[in-house]
Amino acid sequence: MEKNMQTQFLETVSLIGQESQIISEERKITLDQLAQSIKDSMANFGFAKVISVCTHNSRRSQLMQIVLQFLADQKGISGIETFSGGTEGTAFNYRMVDALRHFGFDLRVDKPGENPVYQLYETEDSAREDYYFSKRFDNSYNPQEQFIAVMVCDEADVACPFVPGAFNRISLPYIDPKVSDDTPEEAQTYQDKVVEIAREMRYVVERL
């Protein structure tokens, strides 16, 4: 973190940038829809607010929020703001926090507790203004209208067929890395999920 933000993650992203062929054509259709929705929101409102939604707002939705914002910022795209939420609030799972830290994201606890609040530091002494914690998608911290809802798990997709206030709603489910919890594959599974979502979010950002 001494030189710049998430150097190791940038190196990983540069490697996966050549891997777009790994993304299925069917998946690309949905990712193209997300990219177009972001462009439409920018054209209509002058901004694009994206809320990634999963059941517990603990793993996949938190990951997508952080990665999409980072990649958009790195490309110099202004006006994109990312958020996350669940159908219920629990906690930002420490395993996903550890996986993000593995790639250089300097997440630090700002407020400890059962549902700790994290900040993301861009340098040793400078944090982003965003706060990362588990919450419902309609929590007051999130936008209440003119946002894009991205459903990143099947359960939330079924539970929320209609998202009040959403400009658009897109179903983009990912397999929950929770399946590996408390197994020898745990750390690698979570790191692989970071790479998977980064690959797809890079695909989206490259089309903006």
mmCIF file of C-alpha atoms in Angstrom:
data_model
loop_
_atom_site.group_PDB
_atom_site.id
_atom_site.type_symbol
_atom_site.label_atom_id
_atom_site.label_comp_id
_atom_site.label_asym_id
_atom_site.label_seq_id
_atom_site.Cartn_x
_atom_site.Cartn_y
_atom_site.Cartn_z
ATOM 1 C CA MET A 1 0.000 0.000 0.000
ATOM 2 C CA GLU A 2 2.994 2.300 0.300
ATOM 3 C CA LYS A 3 3.248 2.979 -3.455
ATOM 4 C CA ASN A 4 -0.391 3.051 -4.537
ATOM 5 C CA MET A 5 -3.722 1.402 -3.978
ATOM 6 C CA GLN A 6 -4.000 -2.358 -4.490
ATOM 7 C CA THR A 7 -0.877 -2.838 -6.641
ATOM 8 C CA GLN A 8 -1.147 -6.601 -6.366
ATOM 9 C CA PHE A 9 -4.773 -6.535 -7.474
ATOM 10 C CA LEU A 10 -3.905 -4.395 -10.491
ATOM 11 C CA GLU A 11 -1.314 -6.981 -11.478
ATOM 12 C CA THR A 12 -3.943 -9.695 -11.183
ATOM 13 C CA VAL A 13 -6.428 -7.685 -13.239
ATOM 14 C CA SER A 14 -3.843 -7.170 -15.975
ATOM 15 C CA LEU A 15 -3.399 -10.930 -16.157
ATOM 16 C CA ILE A 16 -7.100 -11.753 -16.267
ATOM 17 C CA GLY A 17 -7.675 -9.067 -18.879
ATOM 18 C CA GLN A 18 -6.643 -11.578 -21.508
ATOM 19 C CA GLU A 19 -9.107 -14.152 -20.189
ATOM 20 C CA SER A 20 -12.401 -12.778 -21.486
ATOM 21 C CA GLN A 21 -12.782 -15.973 -23.512
ATOM 22 C CA ILE A 22 -13.335 -17.784 -20.202
ATOM 23 C CA ILE A 23 -16.628 -15.914 -19.830
ATOM 24 C CA SER A 24 -19.416 -17.800 -21.575
ATOM 25 C CA GLU A 25 -21.326 -16.136 -24.399
ATOM 26 C CA GLU A 26 -24.532 -16.458 -22.373
ATOM 27 C CA ARG A 27 -22.883 -14.720 -19.445
ATOM 28 C CA LYS A 28 -21.563 -11.958 -21.691
ATOM 29 C CA ILE A 29 -25.128 -11.140 -22.717
ATOM 30 C CA THR A 30 -25.987 -10.318 -19.101
ATOM 31 C CA LEU A 31 -22.732 -8.429 -18.553
ATOM 32 C CA ASP A 32 -23.436 -6.411 -21.702
ATOM 33 C CA GLN A 33 -26.866 -5.597 -20.265
ATOM 34 C CA LEU A 34 -25.221 -4.317 -17.087
ATOM 35 C CA ALA A 35 -22.792 -2.172 -19.072
ATOM 36 C CA GLN A 36 -25.642 -0.759 -21.163
ATOM 37 C CA SER A 37 -27.715 -0.073 -18.064
ATOM 38 C CA ILE A 38 -24.817 1.870 -16.542
ATOM 39 C CA LYS A 39 -24.479 3.904 -19.749
ATOM 40 C CA ASP A 40 -28.228 4.529 -19.852
ATOM 41 C CA SER A 41 -28.206 5.698 -16.235
ATOM 42 C CA MET A 42 -25.304 8.041 -16.942
ATOM 43 C CA ALA A 43 -27.178 9.451 -19.930
ATOM 44 C CA ASN A 44 -30.468 9.874 -18.062
ATOM 45 C CA PHE A 45 -29.278 11.011 -14.639
ATOM 46 C CA GLY A 46 -25.639 11.996 -15.024
ATOM 47 C CA PHE A 47 -24.601 9.184 -12.697
ATOM 48 C CA ALA A 48 -24.853 5.428 -12.252
ATOM 49 C CA LYS A 49 -25.506 4.022 -8.802
ATOM 50 C CA VAL A 50 -25.142 0.248 -8.673
ATOM 51 C CA ILE A 51 -26.352 -1.836 -5.720
ATOM 52 C CA SER A 52 -25.191 -5.455 -5.686
ATOM 53 C CA VAL A 53 -27.681 -7.585 -3.768
ATOM 54 C CA CYS A 54 -27.403 -11.029 -2.190
ATOM 55 C CA THR A 55 -29.201 -12.642 0.718
ATOM 56 C CA HIS A 56 -26.915 -11.758 3.631
ATOM 57 C CA ASN A 57 -24.753 -8.965 2.161
ATOM 58 C CA SER A 58 -21.730 -10.803 3.500
ATOM 59 C CA ARG A 59 -19.668 -12.136 0.598
ATOM 60 C CA ARG A 60 -20.498 -11.769 -3.113
ATOM 61 C CA SER A 61 -22.323 -8.446 -2.938
ATOM 62 C CA GLN A 62 -19.595 -6.833 -0.829
ATOM 63 C CA LEU A 63 -16.974 -8.133 -3.236
ATOM 64 C CA MET A 64 -18.735 -6.818 -6.315
ATOM 65 C CA GLN A 65 -19.240 -3.408 -4.704
ATOM 66 C CA ILE A 66 -15.544 -3.010 -3.964
ATOM 67 C CA VAL A 67 -14.193 -4.452 -7.213
ATOM 68 C CA LEU A 68 -16.533 -2.614 -9.601
ATOM 69 C CA GLN A 69 -15.836 0.719 -7.899
ATOM 70 C CA PHE A 70 -12.101 0.112 -7.972
ATOM 71 C CA LEU A 71 -12.024 -0.820 -11.664
ATOM 72 C CA ALA A 72 -14.228 2.129 -12.663
ATOM 73 C CA ASP A 73 -11.989 4.490 -10.698
ATOM 74 C CA GLN A 74 -8.866 3.017 -12.245
ATOM 75 C CA LYS A 75 -10.282 3.625 -15.714
ATOM 76 C CA GLY A 76 -11.078 7.207 -14.748
ATOM 77 C CA ILE A 77 -14.842 6.859 -15.160
ATOM 78 C CA SER A 78 -16.563 9.471 -13.023
ATOM 79 C CA GLY A 79 -20.172 9.271 -11.893
ATOM 80 C CA ILE A 80 -20.229 5.586 -10.958
ATOM 81 C CA GLU A 81 -20.985 4.797 -7.329
ATOM 82 C CA THR A 82 -21.315 1.269 -5.998
ATOM 83 C CA PHE A 83 -23.238 -0.031 -3.008
ATOM 84 C CA SER A 84 -24.372 -3.380 -1.658
ATOM 85 C CA GLY A 85 -27.160 -4.840 0.428
ATOM 86 C CA GLY A 86 -29.043 -7.989 1.283
ATOM 87 C CA THR A 87 -32.538 -9.210 1.966
ATOM 88 C CA GLU A 88 -31.260 -9.116 5.557
ATOM 89 C CA GLY A 89 -28.217 -7.728 7.331
ATOM 90 C CA THR A 90 -25.663 -10.049 8.946
ATOM 91 C CA ALA A 91 -21.941 -9.237 8.774
ATOM 92 C CA PHE A 92 -19.270 -8.702 6.118
ATOM 93 C CA ASN A 93 -17.782 -12.200 6.334
ATOM 94 C CA TYR A 94 -14.187 -12.208 7.543
ATOM 95 C CA ARG A 95 -13.226 -14.820 4.941
ATOM 96 C CA MET A 96 -14.105 -12.445 2.115
ATOM 97 C CA VAL A 97 -12.324 -9.631 3.920
ATOM 98 C CA ASP A 98 -9.233 -11.854 4.101
ATOM 99 C CA ALA A 99 -9.492 -12.714 0.391
ATOM 100 C CA LEU A 100 -9.643 -9.035 -0.548
ATOM 101 C CA ARG A 101 -6.703 -8.300 1.724
ATOM 102 C CA HIS A 102 -4.795 -11.068 -0.058
ATOM 103 C CA PHE A 103 -5.047 -8.982 -3.236
ATOM 104 C CA GLY A 104 -3.898 -5.810 -1.508
ATOM 105 C CA PHE A 105 -7.168 -4.210 -0.447
ATOM 106 C CA ASP A 106 -6.378 -2.549 2.862
ATOM 107 C CA LEU A 107 -9.657 -3.067 4.704
ATOM 108 C CA ARG A 108 -9.545 -1.943 8.317
ATOM 109 C CA VAL A 109 -12.189 -2.146 11.016
ATOM 110 C CA ASP A 110 -13.588 1.304 11.781
ATOM 111 C CA LYS A 111 -16.268 0.145 14.216
ATOM 112 C CA PRO A 112 -15.965 -3.338 15.760
ATOM 113 C CA GLY A 113 -18.926 -5.492 16.739
ATOM 114 C CA GLU A 114 -21.060 -8.364 15.507
ATOM 115 C CA ASN A 115 -21.520 -6.425 12.261
ATOM 116 C CA PRO A 116 -18.211 -4.560 11.998
ATOM 117 C CA VAL A 117 -17.866 -1.486 9.809
ATOM 118 C CA TYR A 118 -14.817 -1.390 7.534
ATOM 119 C CA GLN A 119 -13.043 1.357 5.665
ATOM 120 C CA LEU A 120 -10.822 0.870 2.638
ATOM 121 C CA TYR A 121 -7.477 2.640 2.797
ATOM 122 C CA GLU A 122 -5.970 3.872 -0.466
ATOM 123 C CA THR A 123 -2.695 4.805 1.200
ATOM 124 C CA GLU A 124 -1.291 4.092 4.644
ATOM 125 C CA ASP A 125 -3.087 7.099 6.139
ATOM 126 C CA SER A 126 -5.909 7.881 3.711
ATOM 127 C CA ALA A 127 -9.207 5.978 3.579
ATOM 128 C CA ARG A 128 -12.073 6.212 1.111
ATOM 129 C CA GLU A 129 -15.188 7.917 2.429
ATOM 130 C CA ASP A 130 -17.203 4.732 1.903
ATOM 131 C CA TYR A 131 -18.111 2.381 4.738
ATOM 132 C CA TYR A 132 -18.511 -1.361 4.249
ATOM 133 C CA PHE A 133 -20.904 -3.290 6.481
ATOM 134 C CA SER A 134 -23.795 -5.707 6.114
ATOM 135 C CA LYS A 135 -27.264 -4.190 5.667
ATOM 136 C CA ARG A 136 -30.540 -4.584 3.830
ATOM 137 C CA PHE A 137 -30.530 -3.281 0.281
ATOM 138 C CA ASP A 138 -33.024 -0.575 1.264
ATOM 139 C CA ASN A 139 -30.902 0.670 4.177
ATOM 140 C CA SER A 140 -30.706 4.471 4.324
ATOM 141 C CA TYR A 141 -26.976 4.275 3.529
ATOM 142 C CA ASN A 142 -27.905 3.105 0.024
ATOM 143 C CA PRO A 143 -29.656 5.123 -2.698
ATOM 144 C CA GLN A 144 -33.446 4.823 -2.628
ATOM 145 C CA GLU A 145 -34.164 5.588 -6.280
ATOM 146 C CA GLN A 146 -32.557 5.778 -9.717
ATOM 147 C CA PHE A 147 -30.178 2.888 -9.028
ATOM 148 C CA ILE A 148 -29.316 -0.351 -10.796
ATOM 149 C CA ALA A 149 -29.986 -3.462 -8.706
ATOM 150 C CA VAL A 150 -27.705 -6.389 -9.549
ATOM 151 C CA MET A 151 -28.882 -9.632 -7.969
ATOM 152 C CA VAL A 152 -25.741 -11.677 -7.378
ATOM 153 C CA CYS A 153 -27.385 -14.739 -5.830
ATOM 154 C CA ASP A 154 -30.363 -16.860 -6.847
ATOM 155 C CA GLU A 155 -32.032 -16.541 -3.450
ATOM 156 C CA ALA A 156 -32.146 -12.746 -3.582
ATOM 157 C CA ASP A 157 -33.231 -12.923 -7.211
ATOM 158 C CA VAL A 158 -36.265 -14.990 -6.199
ATOM 159 C CA ALA A 159 -36.978 -13.042 -2.995
ATOM 160 C CA CYS A 160 -36.892 -9.649 -4.724
ATOM 161 C CA PRO A 161 -38.569 -9.940 -8.130
ATOM 162 C CA PHE A 162 -39.273 -6.216 -7.834
ATOM 163 C CA VAL A 163 -36.866 -3.753 -6.236
ATOM 164 C CA PRO A 164 -38.598 -0.461 -5.337
ATOM 165 C CA GLY A 165 -36.838 2.585 -6.732
ATOM 166 C CA ALA A 166 -34.611 0.663 -9.125
ATOM 167 C CA PHE A 167 -33.934 2.131 -12.562
ATOM 168 C CA ASN A 168 -33.121 -1.383 -13.730
ATOM 169 C CA ARG A 169 -32.787 -4.844 -12.201
ATOM 170 C CA ILE A 170 -30.307 -7.407 -13.500
ATOM 171 C CA SER A 171 -29.850 -11.028 -12.434
ATOM 172 C CA LEU A 172 -26.141 -11.924 -12.296
ATOM 173 C CA PRO A 173 -25.807 -14.847 -9.854
ATOM 174 C CA TYR A 174 -22.511 -16.257 -8.588
ATOM 175 C CA ILE A 175 -21.908 -19.488 -6.686
ATOM 176 C CA ASP A 176 -21.494 -18.743 -2.992
ATOM 177 C CA PRO A 177 -17.908 -19.335 -1.790
ATOM 178 C CA LYS A 178 -19.512 -20.298 1.527
ATOM 179 C CA VAL A 179 -19.599 -23.878 0.206
ATOM 180 C CA SER A 180 -15.897 -24.129 1.104
ATOM 181 C CA ASP A 181 -16.127 -22.707 4.627
ATOM 182 C CA ASP A 182 -14.075 -24.663 7.182
ATOM 183 C CA THR A 183 -12.435 -26.850 4.535
ATOM 184 C CA PRO A 184 -8.821 -26.950 3.289
ATOM 185 C CA GLU A 185 -10.019 -25.228 0.089
ATOM 186 C CA GLU A 186 -11.541 -22.253 1.902
ATOM 187 C CA ALA A 187 -8.910 -19.581 1.239
ATOM 188 C CA GLN A 188 -8.398 -20.587 -2.400
ATOM 189 C CA THR A 189 -12.135 -20.674 -3.083
ATOM 190 C CA TYR A 190 -12.577 -17.134 -1.801
ATOM 191 C CA GLN A 191 -9.550 -15.886 -3.731
ATOM 192 C CA ASP A 192 -10.881 -17.548 -6.877
ATOM 193 C CA LYS A 193 -14.186 -15.740 -6.361
ATOM 194 C CA VAL A 194 -12.338 -12.420 -6.232
ATOM 195 C CA VAL A 195 -10.678 -13.249 -9.545
ATOM 196 C CA GLU A 196 -13.952 -14.427 -11.118
ATOM 197 C CA ILE A 197 -15.914 -11.317 -10.228
ATOM 198 C CA ALA A 198 -12.965 -9.072 -11.115
ATOM 199 C CA ARG A 199 -12.785 -10.703 -14.544
ATOM 200 C CA GLU A 200 -16.459 -10.043 -15.205
ATOM 201 C CA MET A 201 -16.456 -6.523 -13.808
ATOM 202 C CA ARG A 202 -13.445 -5.690 -15.941
ATOM 203 C CA TYR A 203 -15.414 -6.935 -18.955
ATOM 204 C CA VAL A 204 -18.218 -4.541 -17.978
ATOM 205 C CA VAL A 205 -15.949 -1.554 -17.347
ATOM 206 C CA GLU A 206 -14.150 -2.023 -20.661
ATOM 207 C CA ARG A 207 -17.496 -1.493 -22.401
ATOM 208 C CA LEU A 208 -18.311 1.828 -20.749
#
